Tab-separated table of C-alpha atoms and ligand atoms in Angstrom:
chain	number	residue	atom	x	y	z
Z	1	MET	CA	83.464	37.074	-70.437
Z	2	GLN	CA	82.243	34.205	-68.367
Z	3	GLN	CA	83.903	30.822	-68.492
Z	4	TYR	CA	83.744	27.473	-66.791
Z	5	ILE	CA	86.834	26.202	-65.040
Z	6	ILE	CA	86.831	22.461	-64.478
Z	7	LYS	CA	89.316	20.268	-62.647
Z	8	GLY	CA	88.878	16.854	-64.213
Z	9	GLY	CA	89.044	13.429	-62.658
Z	10	LYS	CA	86.143	13.566	-60.180
Z	11	ARG	CA	83.584	10.760	-60.372
Z	12	LEU	CA	80.014	12.149	-60.613
Z	13	GLU	CA	77.803	10.686	-57.903
Z	14	GLY	CA	74.353	11.443	-56.495
Z	15	GLU	CA	71.079	12.664	-57.888
Z	16	VAL	CA	70.195	15.323	-60.431
Z	17	LYS	CA	66.763	16.646	-61.391
Z	18	ILE	CA	66.107	17.430	-65.030
Z	19	SER	CA	64.411	20.690	-66.059
Z	20	GLY	CA	61.625	21.208	-68.590
Z	21	TYR	CA	62.436	20.669	-72.270
Z	22	LYS	CA	63.679	23.908	-73.805
Z	23	ASN	CA	62.683	22.921	-77.321
Z	24	ALA	CA	59.133	22.038	-76.221
Z	25	ALA	CA	58.905	25.200	-74.115
Z	26	LEU	CA	59.675	27.382	-77.151
Z	27	GLY	CA	56.667	25.952	-79.014
Z	28	ILE	CA	54.405	25.966	-75.972
Z	29	ILE	CA	55.154	29.560	-75.003
Z	30	ALA	CA	54.493	30.658	-78.587
Z	31	ALA	CA	51.216	28.680	-78.544
Z	32	SER	CA	50.181	30.282	-75.249
Z	33	ILE	CA	49.754	33.685	-76.919
Z	34	MET	CA	47.026	32.266	-79.192
Z	35	THR	CA	44.325	32.774	-76.550
Z	36	ASP	CA	43.203	35.933	-74.732
Z	37	GLU	CA	42.620	33.910	-71.575
Z	38	ILE	CA	45.253	33.241	-68.898
Z	39	VAL	CA	47.595	30.300	-69.441
Z	40	LYS	CA	49.712	28.842	-66.648
Z	41	ILE	CA	52.814	26.911	-67.722
Z	42	GLU	CA	54.876	24.851	-65.285
Z	43	ASN	CA	58.326	23.284	-65.651
Z	44	VAL	CA	59.564	26.199	-67.802
Z	45	PRO	CA	63.365	25.974	-68.020
Z	46	ASN	CA	64.954	29.234	-66.936
Z	47	VAL	CA	67.494	29.403	-69.787
Z	48	ARG	CA	68.597	32.108	-72.188
Z	49	ASP	CA	66.622	31.060	-75.285
Z	50	ILE	CA	63.418	30.958	-73.257
Z	51	ASN	CA	64.108	34.351	-71.709
Z	52	VAL	CA	64.703	35.826	-75.178
Z	53	LEU	CA	61.373	34.455	-76.411
Z	54	LEU	CA	59.571	35.752	-73.313
Z	55	LYS	CA	61.110	39.206	-73.822
Z	56	ALA	CA	59.991	39.168	-77.460
Z	57	ILE	CA	56.367	38.439	-76.575
Z	58	GLU	CA	56.452	41.014	-73.757
Z	59	ASP	CA	57.589	43.562	-76.316
Z	60	ILE	CA	54.434	42.977	-78.403
Z	61	GLY	CA	52.163	43.443	-75.366
Z	62	VAL	CA	51.988	40.015	-73.670
Z	63	GLU	CA	52.105	40.068	-69.871
Z	64	ILE	CA	54.345	37.431	-68.269
Z	65	ASP	CA	54.142	36.784	-64.573
Z	66	TRP	CA	56.717	34.455	-62.985
Z	67	VAL	CA	54.831	32.758	-60.157
Z	68	GLY	CA	57.610	30.367	-59.184
Z	69	LYS	CA	61.160	29.532	-60.284
Z	70	ASN	CA	59.811	27.552	-63.247
Z	71	THR	CA	56.175	28.632	-63.563
Z	72	ILE	CA	54.777	31.463	-65.640
Z	73	LYS	CA	51.351	32.926	-66.232
Z	74	VAL	CA	50.808	34.325	-69.711
Z	75	ASN	CA	48.202	36.965	-70.544
Z	76	ALA	CA	48.126	37.663	-74.283
Z	77	SER	CA	44.870	39.657	-74.333
Z	78	LYS	CA	46.703	42.952	-74.906
Z	79	ILE	CA	48.904	42.135	-77.912
Z	80	ASN	CA	49.319	45.429	-79.800
Z	81	THR	CA	51.307	44.423	-82.880
Z	82	VAL	CA	52.148	41.371	-84.982
Z	83	ASP	CA	55.589	42.817	-85.874
Z	84	VAL	CA	58.311	40.993	-83.972
Z	85	ASP	CA	61.303	42.831	-85.367
Z	86	PHE	CA	63.788	42.989	-82.528
Z	87	ASP	CA	67.462	42.377	-83.094
Z	88	TYR	CA	67.768	40.010	-80.159
Z	89	VAL	CA	65.042	37.759	-81.635
Z	90	ARG	CA	67.367	36.886	-84.508
Z	91	LYS	CA	69.612	35.147	-81.994
Z	92	ILE	CA	67.242	32.252	-81.350
Z	93	ARG	CA	65.780	29.650	-83.623
Z	94	GLY	CA	62.526	29.176	-81.727
Z	95	SER	CA	61.333	32.726	-82.464
Z	96	TYR	CA	59.939	31.400	-85.742
Z	97	TYR	CA	57.132	29.731	-83.784
Z	98	LEU	CA	55.689	33.222	-83.321
Z	99	VAL	CA	54.924	33.199	-87.067
Z	100	GLY	CA	52.646	30.159	-86.739
Z	101	ALA	CA	51.072	31.405	-83.508
Z	102	LEU	CA	50.343	34.956	-84.735
Z	103	LEU	CA	49.200	33.726	-88.146
Z	104	GLY	CA	46.738	31.348	-86.459
Z	105	LYS	CA	45.358	33.997	-84.114
Z	106	TYR	CA	45.501	37.200	-86.213
Z	107	LYS	CA	45.994	35.804	-89.762
Z	108	LYS	CA	49.167	37.849	-90.128
Z	109	ALA	CA	52.685	38.045	-88.719
Z	110	LYS	CA	56.023	39.726	-89.403
Z	111	VAL	CA	58.887	38.127	-87.540
Z	112	ALA	CA	62.662	38.627	-87.752
Z	113	LEU	CA	64.237	35.627	-89.434
Z	114	PRO	CA	65.676	33.210	-86.905
Z	115	GLY	CA	69.274	32.667	-85.944
Z	116	GLY	CA	70.174	29.979	-83.433
Z	117	CYS	CA	73.225	27.780	-83.184
Z	118	ASN	CA	75.555	27.828	-86.150
Z	119	ILE	CA	75.342	24.134	-86.961
Z	120	GLY	CA	74.392	24.322	-90.623
Z	121	SER	CA	72.484	26.454	-93.110
Z	122	ARG	CA	69.095	25.941	-91.404
Z	123	PRO	CA	66.641	27.117	-94.092
Z	124	ILE	CA	62.899	27.588	-93.412
Z	125	ASP	CA	61.513	26.591	-96.810
Z	126	ARG	CA	59.370	23.793	-95.307
Z	127	HIS	CA	57.707	26.262	-92.933
Z	128	VAL	CA	57.009	28.590	-95.853
Z	129	LYS	CA	55.575	25.760	-97.943
Z	130	GLY	CA	53.251	24.819	-95.085
Z	131	PHE	CA	51.995	28.370	-94.504
Z	132	GLU	CA	51.358	28.775	-98.246
Z	133	ALA	CA	49.437	25.491	-98.314
Z	134	LEU	CA	47.174	26.940	-95.610
Z	135	GLY	CA	46.335	29.779	-98.008
Z	136	SER	CA	48.745	32.477	-96.792
Z	137	LYS	CA	51.005	34.739	-98.785
Z	138	VAL	CA	54.593	34.602	-97.590
Z	139	LYS	CA	57.311	37.158	-98.353
Z	140	ILE	CA	60.846	37.285	-97.065
Z	141	GLU	CA	62.018	40.898	-97.047
Z	142	ARG	CA	64.477	43.010	-95.063
Z	143	GLY	CA	65.360	40.071	-92.820
Z	144	LEU	CA	61.731	39.428	-91.913
Z	145	ILE	CA	59.324	36.653	-92.722
Z	146	CYS	CA	55.990	38.328	-93.531
Z	147	VAL	CA	52.911	36.116	-93.669
Z	148	GLU	CA	49.306	37.108	-94.297
Z	149	ALA	CA	46.048	35.340	-95.117
Z	150	ASP	CA	42.410	36.361	-95.597
Z	151	LYS	CA	41.550	33.037	-94.055
Z	152	LEU	CA	43.468	29.862	-93.307
Z	153	SER	CA	42.041	26.930	-95.214
Z	154	GLY	CA	42.221	23.177	-94.732
Z	155	GLY	CA	44.025	20.668	-96.951
Z	156	ASN	CA	46.829	18.136	-97.106
Z	157	ILE	CA	50.418	19.224	-96.530
Z	158	TYR	CA	53.171	16.772	-97.370
Z	159	PHE	CA	56.649	17.490	-95.985
Z	160	ASP	CA	59.140	15.911	-98.369
Z	161	GLU	CA	61.598	15.687	-95.460
Z	162	SER	CA	60.839	15.658	-91.774
Z	163	SER	CA	61.287	18.936	-89.885
Z	164	VAL	CA	60.526	19.456	-86.205
Z	165	GLY	CA	60.308	23.217	-86.581
Z	166	ALA	CA	58.074	23.175	-89.674
Z	167	THR	CA	55.744	20.555	-88.164
Z	168	ILE	CA	55.233	22.587	-84.981
Z	169	ASN	CA	54.961	25.927	-86.776
Z	170	VAL	CA	52.386	24.771	-89.315
Z	171	MET	CA	50.469	22.888	-86.589
Z	172	LEU	CA	50.219	26.134	-84.588
Z	173	ALA	CA	48.622	28.042	-87.454
Z	174	ALA	CA	46.542	25.072	-88.659
Z	175	CYS	CA	44.722	24.608	-85.378
Z	176	MET	CA	42.832	27.851	-86.134
Z	177	ALA	CA	42.214	27.082	-89.843
Z	178	GLU	CA	38.786	26.535	-91.403
Z	179	GLY	CA	38.316	22.802	-91.986
Z	180	GLN	CA	40.715	19.883	-91.665
Z	181	VAL	CA	44.481	20.093	-92.165
Z	182	VAL	CA	46.463	16.883	-92.581
Z	183	LEU	CA	50.239	17.013	-92.094
Z	184	GLU	CA	51.962	14.084	-93.779
Z	185	ASN	CA	55.524	12.956	-93.079
Z	186	ALA	CA	55.302	15.054	-89.921
Z	187	ALA	CA	58.124	15.025	-87.354
Z	188	LYS	CA	57.513	12.578	-84.476
Z	189	GLU	CA	59.803	14.079	-81.838
Z	190	PRO	CA	58.562	14.257	-78.219
Z	191	HIS	CA	58.301	18.037	-78.325
Z	192	VAL	CA	55.943	17.895	-81.328
Z	193	VAL	CA	53.683	15.721	-79.153
Z	194	ASP	CA	54.054	18.037	-76.169
Z	195	VAL	CA	53.091	21.139	-78.161
Z	196	ALA	CA	50.096	19.241	-79.625
Z	197	ASN	CA	48.989	18.114	-76.142
Z	198	PHE	CA	49.268	21.679	-74.902
Z	199	LEU	CA	47.242	23.048	-77.844
Z	200	ASN	CA	44.598	20.369	-77.205
Z	201	SER	CA	44.465	21.469	-73.553
Z	202	MET	CA	43.602	24.941	-74.931
Z	203	GLY	CA	40.723	23.535	-76.994
Z	204	ALA	CA	42.491	22.625	-80.252
Z	205	ASN	CA	41.583	19.396	-82.020
Z	206	ILE	CA	44.831	17.661	-83.030
Z	207	LYS	CA	45.118	13.921	-83.490
Z	208	GLY	CA	48.085	11.727	-84.399
Z	209	ALA	CA	50.982	13.812	-83.019
Z	210	GLY	CA	53.898	11.406	-82.522
Z	211	THR	CA	53.060	9.592	-85.764
Z	212	GLU	CA	53.808	10.577	-89.349
Z	213	VAL	CA	50.263	11.819	-89.991
Z	214	ILE	CA	48.803	14.609	-87.880
Z	215	ARG	CA	45.131	15.523	-88.414
Z	216	ILE	CA	43.982	18.914	-87.241
Z	217	GLU	CA	40.344	20.087	-87.187
Z	218	GLY	CA	40.487	23.869	-87.050
Z	219	VAL	CA	38.692	25.621	-84.183
Z	220	LYS	CA	37.546	29.271	-83.965
Z	221	LYS	CA	38.942	29.996	-80.539
Z	222	LEU	CA	41.419	28.663	-78.014
Z	223	HIS	CA	40.965	29.034	-74.262
Z	224	GLY	CA	43.107	29.260	-71.110
Z	225	SER	CA	44.897	26.234	-69.722
Z	226	GLU	CA	47.322	24.910	-67.109
Z	227	TYR	CA	50.101	22.723	-68.403
Z	228	SER	CA	53.433	21.239	-67.329
Z	229	ILE	CA	56.218	20.886	-69.938
Z	230	ILE	CA	57.879	17.470	-70.419
Z	231	PRO	CA	61.415	16.904	-69.092
Z	232	ASP	CA	64.350	17.807	-71.325
Z	233	GLN	CA	65.602	14.656	-73.046
Z	234	ILE	CA	68.815	16.406	-74.142
Z	235	GLU	CA	69.682	17.658	-70.661
Z	236	ALA	CA	68.949	14.155	-69.335
Z	237	GLY	CA	71.096	12.585	-72.058
Z	238	THR	CA	73.923	15.018	-71.307
Z	239	PHE	CA	73.944	13.993	-67.629
Z	240	MET	CA	73.715	10.302	-68.635
Z	241	PHE	CA	76.837	10.669	-70.761
Z	242	ALA	CA	78.631	12.819	-68.154
Z	243	ALA	CA	77.975	10.106	-65.549
Z	244	ALA	CA	79.331	7.409	-67.885
Z	245	ALA	CA	82.327	9.569	-68.867
Z	246	THR	CA	83.421	10.042	-65.254
Z	247	LYS	CA	82.801	6.360	-64.319
Z	248	GLY	CA	80.139	7.711	-62.038
Z	249	ASP	CA	76.933	6.551	-60.413
Z	250	VAL	CA	74.134	9.060	-60.988
Z	251	LEU	CA	70.370	8.895	-60.560
Z	252	ILE	CA	68.736	11.241	-63.065
Z	253	THR	CA	65.208	12.146	-61.986
Z	254	ASN	CA	62.213	13.817	-63.658
Z	255	VAL	CA	62.765	12.036	-66.982
Z	256	ILE	CA	60.660	10.009	-69.403
Z	257	PRO	CA	62.872	6.921	-69.969
Z	258	LYS	CA	61.156	6.181	-73.307
Z	259	HIS	CA	62.532	9.454	-74.705
Z	260	LEU	CA	66.038	8.338	-73.737
Z	261	GLU	CA	65.995	4.894	-75.382
Z	262	ALA	CA	68.437	5.743	-78.174
Z	263	PHE	CA	71.015	6.981	-75.600
Z	264	THR	CA	70.367	4.043	-73.293
Z	265	ALA	CA	70.956	1.587	-76.148
Z	266	LYS	CA	74.350	3.129	-76.972
Z	267	LEU	CA	75.417	3.311	-73.330
Z	268	LEU	CA	74.561	-0.379	-72.848
Z	269	GLU	CA	76.426	-1.242	-76.047
Z	270	ILE	CA	79.651	0.362	-74.800
Z	271	GLY	CA	79.465	-1.254	-71.364
Z	272	THR	CA	77.614	1.171	-69.086
Z	273	GLU	CA	75.014	-0.085	-66.625
Z	274	VAL	CA	71.613	1.585	-67.090
Z	275	ILE	CA	68.737	1.035	-64.676
Z	276	GLU	CA	65.331	2.414	-65.647
Z	277	TYR	CA	62.605	3.481	-63.217
Z	278	ASP	CA	59.186	5.001	-63.997
Z	279	ASP	CA	60.454	8.577	-64.080
Z	280	ALA	CA	64.167	8.239	-63.386
Z	281	ILE	CA	67.221	6.538	-64.817
Z	282	ARG	CA	70.438	5.471	-63.080
Z	283	ILE	CA	73.764	5.328	-64.858
Z	284	LYS	CA	76.692	3.383	-63.431
Z	285	ALA	CA	80.016	2.921	-65.160
Z	286	ASN	CA	83.245	1.195	-64.247
Z	287	GLY	CA	86.451	0.685	-66.172
Z	288	ARG	CA	87.123	1.654	-69.747
Z	289	LEU	CA	84.114	1.742	-72.080
Z	290	GLY	CA	84.007	0.229	-75.557
Z	291	SER	CA	83.612	1.684	-79.033
Z	292	ALA	CA	80.432	2.133	-81.095
Z	293	HIS	CA	79.103	3.247	-84.443
Z	294	VAL	CA	76.465	5.960	-84.216
Z	295	LYS	CA	74.388	7.722	-86.857
Z	296	THR	CA	72.109	10.635	-86.013
Z	297	LEU	CA	68.549	10.212	-87.233
Z	298	VAL	CA	65.090	11.634	-86.650
Z	299	TYR	CA	63.220	10.364	-83.563
Z	300	PRO	CA	63.231	7.609	-82.343
Z	301	GLY	CA	66.742	7.392	-83.815
Z	302	PHE	CA	69.844	8.844	-82.172
Z	303	LEU	CA	69.276	12.576	-81.657
Z	304	THR	CA	71.640	15.000	-83.389
Z	305	ASP	CA	71.658	17.138	-80.228
Z	306	MET	CA	73.454	14.313	-78.394
Z	307	GLN	CA	76.033	13.662	-81.102
Z	308	PRO	CA	78.790	15.892	-79.613
Z	309	GLN	CA	78.392	14.362	-76.139
Z	310	MET	CA	78.543	10.840	-77.646
Z	311	THR	CA	81.670	11.603	-79.671
Z	312	THR	CA	83.317	13.018	-76.557
Z	313	LEU	CA	82.577	9.875	-74.568
Z	314	LEU	CA	83.901	7.711	-77.405
Z	315	SER	CA	87.108	9.772	-77.568
Z	316	VAL	CA	88.390	7.877	-74.491
Z	317	SER	CA	86.719	4.534	-75.218
Z	318	GLU	CA	88.690	1.500	-76.304
Z	319	GLY	CA	88.967	0.973	-80.070
Z	320	THR	CA	87.758	2.902	-83.076
Z	321	SER	CA	84.301	4.464	-83.299
Z	322	ILE	CA	82.501	6.121	-86.175
Z	323	VAL	CA	79.915	8.866	-85.673
Z	324	THR	CA	77.908	10.047	-88.673
Z	325	GLU	CA	75.853	13.242	-88.590
Z	326	SER	CA	72.905	13.119	-90.981
Z	327	ILE	CA	70.725	16.048	-89.832
Z	328	PHE	CA	72.960	19.160	-89.790
Z	329	GLU	CA	76.011	19.640	-92.002
Z	330	ASN	CA	78.191	21.623	-89.610
Z	331	ARG	CA	78.037	19.898	-86.271
Z	332	PHE	CA	81.620	18.781	-85.634
Z	333	LYS	CA	83.175	22.153	-84.842
Z	334	TYR	CA	83.804	21.087	-81.246
Z	335	ALA	CA	85.961	18.172	-82.515
Z	336	ASP	CA	88.912	20.533	-83.137
Z	337	GLU	CA	88.711	21.590	-79.501
Z	338	LEU	CA	88.678	17.953	-78.353
Z	339	VAL	CA	91.783	17.343	-80.468
Z	340	ARG	CA	93.439	20.182	-78.524
Z	341	MET	CA	92.713	18.131	-75.404
Z	342	GLY	CA	94.473	15.089	-76.857
Z	343	ALA	CA	91.591	13.301	-78.617
Z	344	ASP	CA	92.251	11.479	-81.877
Z	345	ILE	CA	89.332	12.463	-84.117
Z	346	LYS	CA	89.339	12.832	-87.888
Z	347	VAL	CA	86.310	14.421	-89.487
Z	348	VAL	CA	85.858	13.310	-93.097
Z	349	GLU	CA	83.513	14.901	-95.633
Z	350	SER	CA	82.322	17.172	-92.801
Z	351	ASN	CA	79.731	14.658	-91.589
Z	352	THR	CA	81.668	11.639	-90.317
Z	353	ALA	CA	84.002	11.482	-87.354
Z	354	ILE	CA	86.476	8.618	-87.032
Z	355	ILE	CA	87.463	8.394	-83.410
Z	356	THR	CA	90.398	6.374	-82.135
Z	357	GLY	CA	89.988	6.137	-78.389
Z	358	VAL	CA	92.861	7.550	-76.319
Z	359	GLU	CA	93.625	6.605	-72.688
Z	360	LYS	CA	93.156	10.146	-71.347
Z	361	LEU	CA	92.316	13.690	-72.346
Z	362	THR	CA	94.368	16.545	-70.944
Z	363	GLY	CA	92.980	19.875	-69.781
Z	364	ALA	CA	93.206	22.878	-72.124
Z	365	THR	CA	91.496	26.176	-72.848
Z	366	VAL	CA	88.714	25.483	-75.315
Z	367	SER	CA	85.867	27.479	-76.785
Z	368	ALA	CA	82.229	26.344	-76.974
Z	369	PRO	CA	81.272	26.624	-80.664
Z	370	ASP	CA	77.524	26.117	-80.037
Z	371	LEU	CA	75.118	24.872	-77.364
Z	372	ARG	CA	75.578	21.095	-77.508
Z	373	GLY	CA	79.202	21.263	-78.630
Z	374	GLY	CA	79.789	23.397	-75.525
Z	375	ALA	CA	78.129	20.841	-73.235
Z	376	ALA	CA	80.323	18.152	-74.784
Z	377	LEU	CA	83.453	20.176	-73.951
Z	378	VAL	CA	82.317	20.333	-70.322
Z	379	ILE	CA	82.075	16.521	-70.310
Z	380	ALA	CA	85.584	16.417	-71.800
Z	381	GLY	CA	86.792	18.710	-69.017
Z	382	LEU	CA	85.255	16.452	-66.370
Z	383	MET	CA	87.238	13.495	-67.751
Z	384	ALA	CA	90.506	15.285	-68.484
Z	385	ASP	CA	93.690	15.434	-66.460
Z	386	GLY	CA	94.172	18.875	-64.920
Z	387	TYR	CA	92.278	22.094	-65.573
Z	388	THR	CA	90.026	22.817	-68.536
Z	389	ILE	CA	88.680	26.271	-69.290
Z	390	VAL	CA	85.536	26.356	-71.438
Z	391	GLU	CA	84.984	29.781	-72.975
Z	392	ASN	CA	81.753	31.142	-74.496
Z	393	VAL	CA	79.529	29.652	-71.805
Z	394	GLU	CA	76.680	31.864	-72.984
Z	395	TYR	CA	76.086	29.258	-75.710
Z	396	ILE	CA	75.687	26.544	-73.089
Z	397	GLU	CA	73.392	28.734	-71.013
Z	398	ARG	CA	71.017	28.952	-73.965
Z	399	GLY	CA	69.796	25.475	-73.116
Z	400	TYR	CA	71.036	24.211	-69.740
Z	401	GLU	CA	69.529	25.540	-66.527
Z	402	ASP	CA	71.980	25.915	-63.611
Z	403	PHE	CA	74.436	23.673	-65.459
Z	404	GLU	CA	77.471	24.250	-63.238
Z	405	ILE	CA	75.349	24.090	-60.067
Z	406	LYS	CA	73.863	20.717	-61.026
Z	407	MET	CA	77.362	19.446	-61.877
Z	408	GLN	CA	78.745	20.739	-58.563
Z	409	GLU	CA	75.956	18.952	-56.681
Z	410	LEU	CA	77.120	15.717	-58.311
Z	411	GLY	CA	80.641	16.363	-57.074
Z	412	ALA	CA	82.219	18.006	-60.125
Z	413	ALA	CA	85.003	20.479	-59.456
Z	414	MET	CA	83.612	23.192	-61.727
Z	415	ILE	CA	82.853	26.892	-61.400
Z	416	LYS	CA	81.563	29.691	-63.566
Z	417	VAL	CA	83.664	32.842	-63.287
Z	418	ASN	CA	84.468	36.000	-65.173
Z	419	SER	CA	87.720	35.445	-67.020
Z	420	ASP	CA	89.265	38.485	-65.258
Z	421	ASP	CA	88.178	37.455	-61.749
Z	422	GLU	CA	91.626	36.273	-60.690
Z	423	LYS	CA	90.698	36.122	-57.018
Z	424	ALA	CA	87.814	33.665	-57.612
Z	425	ILE	CA	89.977	31.564	-59.925
Z	426	ARG	CA	92.798	31.408	-57.333
Z	427	LYS	CA	90.325	30.491	-54.595
Z	428	PHE	CA	88.837	27.674	-56.706
Z	429	LYS	CA	92.233	26.252	-57.591
Z	430	PHE	CA	93.336	26.387	-53.944
Z	431	LYS	CA	90.149	24.556	-52.919
Z	432	VAL	CA	90.272	21.738	-55.492
Z	433	GLY	CA	94.068	21.314	-55.350
Y	1	EPZ	C1	65.035	21.440	-83.835
Y	1	EPZ	O1	65.619	22.313	-84.777
Y	1	EPZ	C2	65.735	21.712	-82.531
Y	1	EPZ	N1	65.536	23.109	-82.192
Y	1	EPZ	C3	67.212	21.388	-82.666
Y	1	EPZ	O2	67.819	21.540	-81.400
Y	1	EPZ	C4	67.375	19.955	-83.126
Y	1	EPZ	O3	68.734	19.704	-83.388
Y	1	EPZ	C5	66.566	19.690	-84.406
Y	1	EPZ	O4	65.181	20.070	-84.197
Y	1	EPZ	C6	66.584	18.218	-84.833
Y	1	EPZ	O5	66.046	17.408	-83.815
Y	1	EPZ	C7	64.396	23.505	-81.632
Y	1	EPZ	O6	63.492	22.719	-81.360
Y	1	EPZ	C8	64.282	24.953	-81.326
Y	1	EPZ	P1	64.498	20.622	-88.184
Y	1	EPZ	P2	64.889	22.609	-86.163
Y	1	EPZ	O7	63.575	21.608	-88.790
Y	1	EPZ	O8	63.428	22.655	-85.922
Y	1	EPZ	C9	66.475	21.056	-92.560
Y	1	EPZ	C10	69.291	22.395	-79.788
Y	1	EPZ	O9	70.516	22.184	-79.620
Y	1	EPZ	N2	65.378	21.999	-92.835
Y	1	EPZ	O10	63.978	19.300	-87.765
Y	1	EPZ	O11	65.564	23.768	-86.767
Y	1	EPZ	C11	67.448	21.573	-91.520
Y	1	EPZ	O12	68.414	22.431	-92.091
Y	1	EPZ	C12	68.741	22.621	-81.181
Y	1	EPZ	O13	68.486	22.440	-78.839
Y	1	EPZ	C13	65.214	22.494	-94.127
Y	1	EPZ	O14	65.984	22.188	-95.040
Y	1	EPZ	O15	65.260	21.281	-86.936
Y	1	EPZ	C14	68.013	20.301	-90.958
Y	1	EPZ	O16	69.027	19.826	-91.807
Y	1	EPZ	C15	69.836	22.736	-82.194
Y	1	EPZ	N3	64.179	23.353	-94.367
Y	1	EPZ	C16	66.837	19.343	-91.002
Y	1	EPZ	O17	65.927	19.890	-91.978
Y	1	EPZ	C17	63.296	23.713	-93.398
Y	1	EPZ	O18	62.364	24.494	-93.675
Y	1	EPZ	C18	66.096	19.154	-89.694
Y	1	EPZ	O19	65.714	20.428	-89.177
Y	1	EPZ	C19	63.464	23.200	-92.095
Y	1	EPZ	C20	64.514	22.339	-91.844
């Protein structure tokens, strides 16, 4: 079992480059199989969830050629089945985008129901509703979502609540429907826009992505394209908060500052200095930070995926903070681990954390409960006195590329080791003192 060992107390300093957005890449890679022509995708984050999705499409006949550390060429002209029923596919959420992509291209798909981080019940009823509105028959049987249509037809689809996944999935299928499809109360998140831009670069006709109404004129065929994925706003936000947590001075490059506004606003509110450039952002912090009230919301509100990192930062801020989670019902599991490190956090009614800032956290052995909760525990380790061991790093590796390497380059005393590699652990402890 691999784990991170962190010796806290080092100020993060220097420059870090952000990778491509995992959650956009999942939609874009799924979309890339909708043409028989070659698609080149740049800025692909080399993380576990992406590698699982790539393996899944390879297993149905797609050829993937890595032509650089973060660039792939996709050739989907030899797909030989629309059944994506592999056990490993159940482990990621983004596999459901293969339903929309295969339904658009072949008018049928059978895909293992998605798993993903255990942060709530995560139903897919809005996806199903959208596929049915396009004229498909949807059945859930034996752990698979089975979708089939004679033809995909146009029409209006109203989502009664916003869903990133459902918006992208239905948009994928709809771009090869007959006639116009209008998605109302669509999700506005940056990755919805990125997937739409990518589909348009393949010849789709999608207008309005990034607003609540997306209009899609169906086309008969999509063609090859070259595209670069947007930077990962969550990875950027994680480094912003890690810099603030360690009273550091970090320049975060390859970002779109507009996508980070909700994090910037909270960092300014609690006393961090934030300097924005065209495609970079610098975070400088000194002294003890202040408290804040935060509620997670859909974009452009405060992103649920940054809630654990925010709570962690507030755990050592002066005063009492309140963090309310309104998107997923089970996203405070990491709080128990923070309490083991000395934080004073009470979670009430499972969606609100009341945080009384303590002077210091102390190192402990903690376990990453999910992807973002795991990243938050790393930030806690960077701030804490002494050594912190973060177990279950495979969760963190689902979404952060070279996480410990990027942290080391900023000066963090942090390594990834096998828990039984006593020699490496001894060597690290000797080195960092
Ligand atoms: C995406 O999940 C992201 N995942 C999540 O990031 C992110 O937290 C979430 O959007 C919100 O921004 C990917 O992009 C792969 P939703 P998704 O559909 O699409 C409910 C990470 O850490 N809902 O917008 O699953 C749902 O339960 C991950 O990178 C239904 O009830 O999110 C939730 O409460 C974790 N029925 C809310 O809507 C549905 O059919 C929002 O979910 C669909 C969703």
